GROMACS .gro file of C-alpha atoms in nm:
model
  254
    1UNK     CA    1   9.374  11.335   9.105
    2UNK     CA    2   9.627  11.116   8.989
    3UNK     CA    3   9.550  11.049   8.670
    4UNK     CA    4   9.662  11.242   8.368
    5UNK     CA    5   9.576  10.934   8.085
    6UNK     CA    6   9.535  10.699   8.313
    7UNK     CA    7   9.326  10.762   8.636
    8UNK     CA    8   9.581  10.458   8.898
    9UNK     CA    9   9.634  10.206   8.845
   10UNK     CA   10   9.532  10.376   8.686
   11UNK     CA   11   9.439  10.779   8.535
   12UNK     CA   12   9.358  11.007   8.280
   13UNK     CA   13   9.632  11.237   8.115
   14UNK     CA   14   9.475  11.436   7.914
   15UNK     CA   15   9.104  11.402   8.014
   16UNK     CA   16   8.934  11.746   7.989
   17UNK     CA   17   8.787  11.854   8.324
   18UNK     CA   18   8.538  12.173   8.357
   19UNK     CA   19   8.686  12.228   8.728
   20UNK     CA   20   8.933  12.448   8.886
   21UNK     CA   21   9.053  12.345   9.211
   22UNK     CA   22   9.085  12.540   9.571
   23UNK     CA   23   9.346  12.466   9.746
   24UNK     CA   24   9.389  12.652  10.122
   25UNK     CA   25   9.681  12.910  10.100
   26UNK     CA   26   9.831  12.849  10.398
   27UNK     CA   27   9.923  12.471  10.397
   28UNK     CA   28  10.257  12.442  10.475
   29UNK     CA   29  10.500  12.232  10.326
   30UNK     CA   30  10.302  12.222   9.973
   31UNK     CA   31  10.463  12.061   9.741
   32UNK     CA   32  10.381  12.340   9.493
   33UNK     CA   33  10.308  12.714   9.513
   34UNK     CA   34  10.011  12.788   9.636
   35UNK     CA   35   9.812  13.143   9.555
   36UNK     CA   36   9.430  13.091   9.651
   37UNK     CA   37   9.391  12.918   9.290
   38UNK     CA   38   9.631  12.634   9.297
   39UNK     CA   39   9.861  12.567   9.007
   40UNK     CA   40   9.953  12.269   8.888
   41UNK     CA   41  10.279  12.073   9.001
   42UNK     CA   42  10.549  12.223   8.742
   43UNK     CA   43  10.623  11.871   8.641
   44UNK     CA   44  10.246  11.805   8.555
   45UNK     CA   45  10.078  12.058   8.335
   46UNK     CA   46   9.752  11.832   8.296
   47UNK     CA   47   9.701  11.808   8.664
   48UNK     CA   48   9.365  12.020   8.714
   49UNK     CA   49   9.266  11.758   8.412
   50UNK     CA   50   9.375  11.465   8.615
   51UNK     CA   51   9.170  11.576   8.955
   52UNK     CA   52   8.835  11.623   8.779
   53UNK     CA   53   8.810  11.300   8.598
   54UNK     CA   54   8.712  11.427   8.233
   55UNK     CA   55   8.314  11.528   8.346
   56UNK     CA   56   8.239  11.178   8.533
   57UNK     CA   57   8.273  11.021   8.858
   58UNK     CA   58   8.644  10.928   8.851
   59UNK     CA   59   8.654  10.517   8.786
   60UNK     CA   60   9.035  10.526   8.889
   61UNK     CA   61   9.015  10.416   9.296
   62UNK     CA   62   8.733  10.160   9.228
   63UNK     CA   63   9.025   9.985   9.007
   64UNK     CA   64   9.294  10.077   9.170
   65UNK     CA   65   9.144   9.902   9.514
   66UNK     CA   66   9.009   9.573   9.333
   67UNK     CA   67   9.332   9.576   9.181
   68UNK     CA   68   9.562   9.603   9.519
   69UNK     CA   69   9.340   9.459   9.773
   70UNK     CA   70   9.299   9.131   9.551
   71UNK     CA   71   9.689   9.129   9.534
   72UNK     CA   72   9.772   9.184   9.887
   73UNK     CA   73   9.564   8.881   9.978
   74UNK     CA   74   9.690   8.658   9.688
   75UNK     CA   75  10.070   8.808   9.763
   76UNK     CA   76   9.975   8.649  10.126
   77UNK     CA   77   9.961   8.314   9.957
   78UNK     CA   78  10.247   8.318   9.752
   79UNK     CA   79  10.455   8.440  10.039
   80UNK     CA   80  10.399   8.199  10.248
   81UNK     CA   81  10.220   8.357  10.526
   82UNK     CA   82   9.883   8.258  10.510
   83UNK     CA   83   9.685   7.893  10.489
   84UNK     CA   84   9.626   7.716  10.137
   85UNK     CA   85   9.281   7.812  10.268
   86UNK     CA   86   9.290   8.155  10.233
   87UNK     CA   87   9.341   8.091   9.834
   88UNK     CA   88   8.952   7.989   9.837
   89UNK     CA   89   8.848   8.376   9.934
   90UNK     CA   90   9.149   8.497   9.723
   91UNK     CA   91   8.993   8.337   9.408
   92UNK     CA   92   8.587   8.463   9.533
   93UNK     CA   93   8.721   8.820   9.561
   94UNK     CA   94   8.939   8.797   9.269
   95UNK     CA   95   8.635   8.729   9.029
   96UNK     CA   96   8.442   9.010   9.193
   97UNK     CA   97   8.642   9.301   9.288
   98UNK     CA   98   8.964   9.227   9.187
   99UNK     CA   99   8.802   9.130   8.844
  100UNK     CA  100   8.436   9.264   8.768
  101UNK     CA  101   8.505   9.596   8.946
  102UNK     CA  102   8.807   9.649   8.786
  103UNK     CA  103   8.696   9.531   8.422
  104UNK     CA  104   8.399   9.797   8.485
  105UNK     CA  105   8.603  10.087   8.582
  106UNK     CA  106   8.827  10.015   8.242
  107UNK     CA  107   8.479  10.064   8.086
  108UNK     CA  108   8.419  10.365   8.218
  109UNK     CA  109   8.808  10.509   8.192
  110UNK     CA  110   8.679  10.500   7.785
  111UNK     CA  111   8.410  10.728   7.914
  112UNK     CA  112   8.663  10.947   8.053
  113UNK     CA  113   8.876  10.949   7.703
  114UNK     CA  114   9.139  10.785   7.915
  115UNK     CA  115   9.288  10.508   7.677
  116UNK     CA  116   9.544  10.426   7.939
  117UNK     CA  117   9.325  10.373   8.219
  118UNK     CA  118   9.092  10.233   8.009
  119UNK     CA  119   9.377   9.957   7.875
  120UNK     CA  120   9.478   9.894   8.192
  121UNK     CA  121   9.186   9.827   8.430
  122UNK     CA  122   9.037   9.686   8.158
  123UNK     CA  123   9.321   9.448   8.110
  124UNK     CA  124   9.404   9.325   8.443
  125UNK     CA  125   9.003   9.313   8.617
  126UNK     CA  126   9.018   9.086   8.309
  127UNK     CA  127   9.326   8.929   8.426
  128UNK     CA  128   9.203   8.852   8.748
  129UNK     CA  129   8.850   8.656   8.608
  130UNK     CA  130   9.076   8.457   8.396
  131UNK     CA  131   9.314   8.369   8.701
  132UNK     CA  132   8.995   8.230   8.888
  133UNK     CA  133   8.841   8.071   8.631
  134UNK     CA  134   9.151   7.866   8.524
  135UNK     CA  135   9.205   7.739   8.882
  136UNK     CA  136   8.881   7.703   8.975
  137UNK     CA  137   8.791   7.483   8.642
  138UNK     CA  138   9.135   7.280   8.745
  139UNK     CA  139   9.048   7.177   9.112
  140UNK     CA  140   8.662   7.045   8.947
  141UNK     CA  141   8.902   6.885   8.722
  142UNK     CA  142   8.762   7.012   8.395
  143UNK     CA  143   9.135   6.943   8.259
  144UNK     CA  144   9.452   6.801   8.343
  145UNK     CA  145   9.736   6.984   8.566
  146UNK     CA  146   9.936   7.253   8.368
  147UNK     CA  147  10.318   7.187   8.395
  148UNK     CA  148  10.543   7.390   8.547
  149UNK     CA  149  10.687   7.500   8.186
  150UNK     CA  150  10.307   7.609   8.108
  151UNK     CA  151  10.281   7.838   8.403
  152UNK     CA  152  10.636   8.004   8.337
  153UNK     CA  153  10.521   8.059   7.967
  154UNK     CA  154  10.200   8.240   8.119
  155UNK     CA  155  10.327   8.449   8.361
  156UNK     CA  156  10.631   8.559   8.127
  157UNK     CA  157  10.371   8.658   7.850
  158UNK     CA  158  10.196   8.876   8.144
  159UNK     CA  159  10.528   9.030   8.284
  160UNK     CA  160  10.632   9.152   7.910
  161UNK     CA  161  10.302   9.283   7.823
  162UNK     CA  162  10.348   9.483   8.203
  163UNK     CA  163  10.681   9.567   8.130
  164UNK     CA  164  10.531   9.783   7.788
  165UNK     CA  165  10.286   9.913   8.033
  166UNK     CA  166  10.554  10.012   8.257
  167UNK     CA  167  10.701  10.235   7.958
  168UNK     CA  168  10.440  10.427   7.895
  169UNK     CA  169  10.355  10.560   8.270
  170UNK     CA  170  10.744  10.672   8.276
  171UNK     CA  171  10.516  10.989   8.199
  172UNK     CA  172  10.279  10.973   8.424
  173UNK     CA  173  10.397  10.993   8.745
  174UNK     CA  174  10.619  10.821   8.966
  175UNK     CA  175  10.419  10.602   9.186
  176UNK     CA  176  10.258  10.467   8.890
  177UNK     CA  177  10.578  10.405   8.724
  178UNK     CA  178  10.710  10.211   9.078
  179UNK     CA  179  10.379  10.047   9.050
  180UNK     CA  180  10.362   9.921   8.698
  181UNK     CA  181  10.731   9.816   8.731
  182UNK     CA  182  10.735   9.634   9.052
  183UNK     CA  183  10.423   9.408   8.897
  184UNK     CA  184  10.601   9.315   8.607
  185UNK     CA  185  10.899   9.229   8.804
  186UNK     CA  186  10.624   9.056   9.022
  187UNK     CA  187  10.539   8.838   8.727
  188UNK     CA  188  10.914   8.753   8.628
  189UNK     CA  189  10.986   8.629   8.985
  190UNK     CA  190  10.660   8.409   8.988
  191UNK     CA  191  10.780   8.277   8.605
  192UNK     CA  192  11.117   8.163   8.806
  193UNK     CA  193  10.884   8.042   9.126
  194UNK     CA  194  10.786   7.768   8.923
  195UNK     CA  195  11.079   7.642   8.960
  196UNK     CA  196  11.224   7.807   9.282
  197UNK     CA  197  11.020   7.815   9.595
  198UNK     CA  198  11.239   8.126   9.702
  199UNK     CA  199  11.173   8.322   9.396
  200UNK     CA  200  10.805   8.260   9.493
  201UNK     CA  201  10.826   8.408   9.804
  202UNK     CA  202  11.017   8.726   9.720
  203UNK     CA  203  10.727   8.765   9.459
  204UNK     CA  204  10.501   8.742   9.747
  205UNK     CA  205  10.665   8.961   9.946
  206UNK     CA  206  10.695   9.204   9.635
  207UNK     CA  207  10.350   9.169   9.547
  208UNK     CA  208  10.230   9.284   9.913
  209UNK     CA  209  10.461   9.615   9.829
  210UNK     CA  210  10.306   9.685   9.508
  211UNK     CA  211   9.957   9.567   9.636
  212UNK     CA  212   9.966   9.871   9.942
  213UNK     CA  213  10.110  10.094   9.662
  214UNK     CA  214   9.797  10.005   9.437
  215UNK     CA  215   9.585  10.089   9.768
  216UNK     CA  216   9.779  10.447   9.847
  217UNK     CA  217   9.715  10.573   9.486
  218UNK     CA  218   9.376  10.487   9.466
  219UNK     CA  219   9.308  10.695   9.813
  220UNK     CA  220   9.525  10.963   9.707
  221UNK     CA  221   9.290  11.019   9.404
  222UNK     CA  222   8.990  10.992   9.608
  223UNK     CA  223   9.092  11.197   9.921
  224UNK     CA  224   9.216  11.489   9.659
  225UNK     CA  225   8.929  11.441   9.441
  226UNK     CA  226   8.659  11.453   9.713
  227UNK     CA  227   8.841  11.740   9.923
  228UNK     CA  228   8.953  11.961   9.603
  229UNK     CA  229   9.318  11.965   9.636
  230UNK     CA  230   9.674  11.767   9.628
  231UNK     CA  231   9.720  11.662   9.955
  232UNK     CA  232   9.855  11.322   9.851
  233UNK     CA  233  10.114  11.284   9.669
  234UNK     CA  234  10.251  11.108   9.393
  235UNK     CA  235  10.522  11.237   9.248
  236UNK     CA  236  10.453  11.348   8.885
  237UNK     CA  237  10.693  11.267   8.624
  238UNK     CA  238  10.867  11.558   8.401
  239UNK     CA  239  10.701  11.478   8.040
  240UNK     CA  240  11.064  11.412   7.825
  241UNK     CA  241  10.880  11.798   7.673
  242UNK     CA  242  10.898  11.961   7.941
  243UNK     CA  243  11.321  11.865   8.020
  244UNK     CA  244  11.378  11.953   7.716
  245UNK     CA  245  11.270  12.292   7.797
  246UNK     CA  246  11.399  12.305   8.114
  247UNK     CA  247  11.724  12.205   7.944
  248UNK     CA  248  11.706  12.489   7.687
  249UNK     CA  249  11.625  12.731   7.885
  250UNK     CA  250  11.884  12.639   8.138
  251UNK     CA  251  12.133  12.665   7.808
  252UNK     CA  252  12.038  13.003   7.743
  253UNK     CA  253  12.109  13.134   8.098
  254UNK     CA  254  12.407  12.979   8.067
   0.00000   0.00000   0.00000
């Protein structure tokens, strides 16, 4: 479904599928023709690739709902809207879903000779074992309090390495493009929260937006997936190939 090289959070873009999908002729509305065998979005020419999930069960909505369920509930936190207790559960789920889940999904994106997905489930289930571990080592009091300079240094080493995440699913699609982009921006804001409560709670806030986003790309790939078609959304991306095309061939009419 969504994933051409990187299933969500992740998908696959050019993961090689044996499927052709059947799509109902008379939806209305579609947001591409439709002629009892569907063709693929003109912006997307991998997309029958991107529904199948490369031979395998596609890993992409297990990571893509660790991934925005565990940052909903710690978004809670840093916005201000739940208890400090609710951090407890945050950092339990985090290690499990939001981290094992995830890391395993990465594992299986290789399967799926998705390097993307793999990367970047892989890299953020990781993320999110790290993240628990580290706090839950500081409150037994394995080591010392970080300083506020030590947490701004780690979060702006996490919101670069996003950012060059954020380049590369510019040709993807557009939901994963708002996605990538609004985490990084996520992780600049929480950099700056060390030192700003306000910037902490506009991360918060943030985070809950990219967290739902996370949670609507991961259904949209399952719902089309399990039901055969594109009935989600999520606005594919024009490959920088295919405008240059377009913008030749315009030329020529011209």
């Amino acid at each position: 479904a969504i994933f051409c090289r990187f299933y969500v959070c992740f998908g696959t873009i050019d993961c090689q599928g044996p499927r052709q999908l059947q799509l109902p002729s008379s939806l209305p509305n579609f947001p591409f023709p439709v002629t009892g065998l569907a063709a693929p979005p003109p912006t997307n020419p991998n997309f029958e690739d991107i529904m199948t999930g490369g031979g395998i069960a596609n890993p992409a909505p297990l990571g893509l709902f660790g991934f925005g369920v565990t940052t909903v509930l710690l978004s809670f936190d840093n916005a201000g809207i739940s208890s400090p207790k609710l951090l407890n559960l945050v950092l339990a789920h985090a290690l499990f879903f939001g981290g094992a889940a995830q890391f395993a999904s990465g594992m299986w994106e290789f399967k799926a000779n998705s390097i993307f997905g793999a990367t970047a489930f892989s890299t953020f289930g990781a993320f999110w074992i790290s993240l628990a571990a580290f706090i839950w080592a500081h409150e037994g009091g394995l080591y010392a309090m970080t300083t506020e300079l030590d947490m701004t240094l780690y979060f702006l080493c996490w919101g670069v390495l996003v950012s060059l995440f954020t380049v590369i699913t510019s040709r993807i699609s557009t939901a994963h493009f708002a996605l990538f982009g609004g985490v990084a921006i996520v992780f600049f804001l929480l950099a700056l929260g060390e030192w700003n409560l306000t910037a902490k709670r506009v991360a918060g806030y943030l985070g809950l937006a990219c967290g739902v986003l996370a949670l609507y790309l991961g259904y949209a790939l399952l719902l089309n997936e399990v039901w055969k078609g594109y009935y989600l959304p999520f606005g594919p991306c024009k490959p920088a190939a295919a405008r240059e095309v377009e913008e030749e061939t315009s030329n020529l009419k011209v």
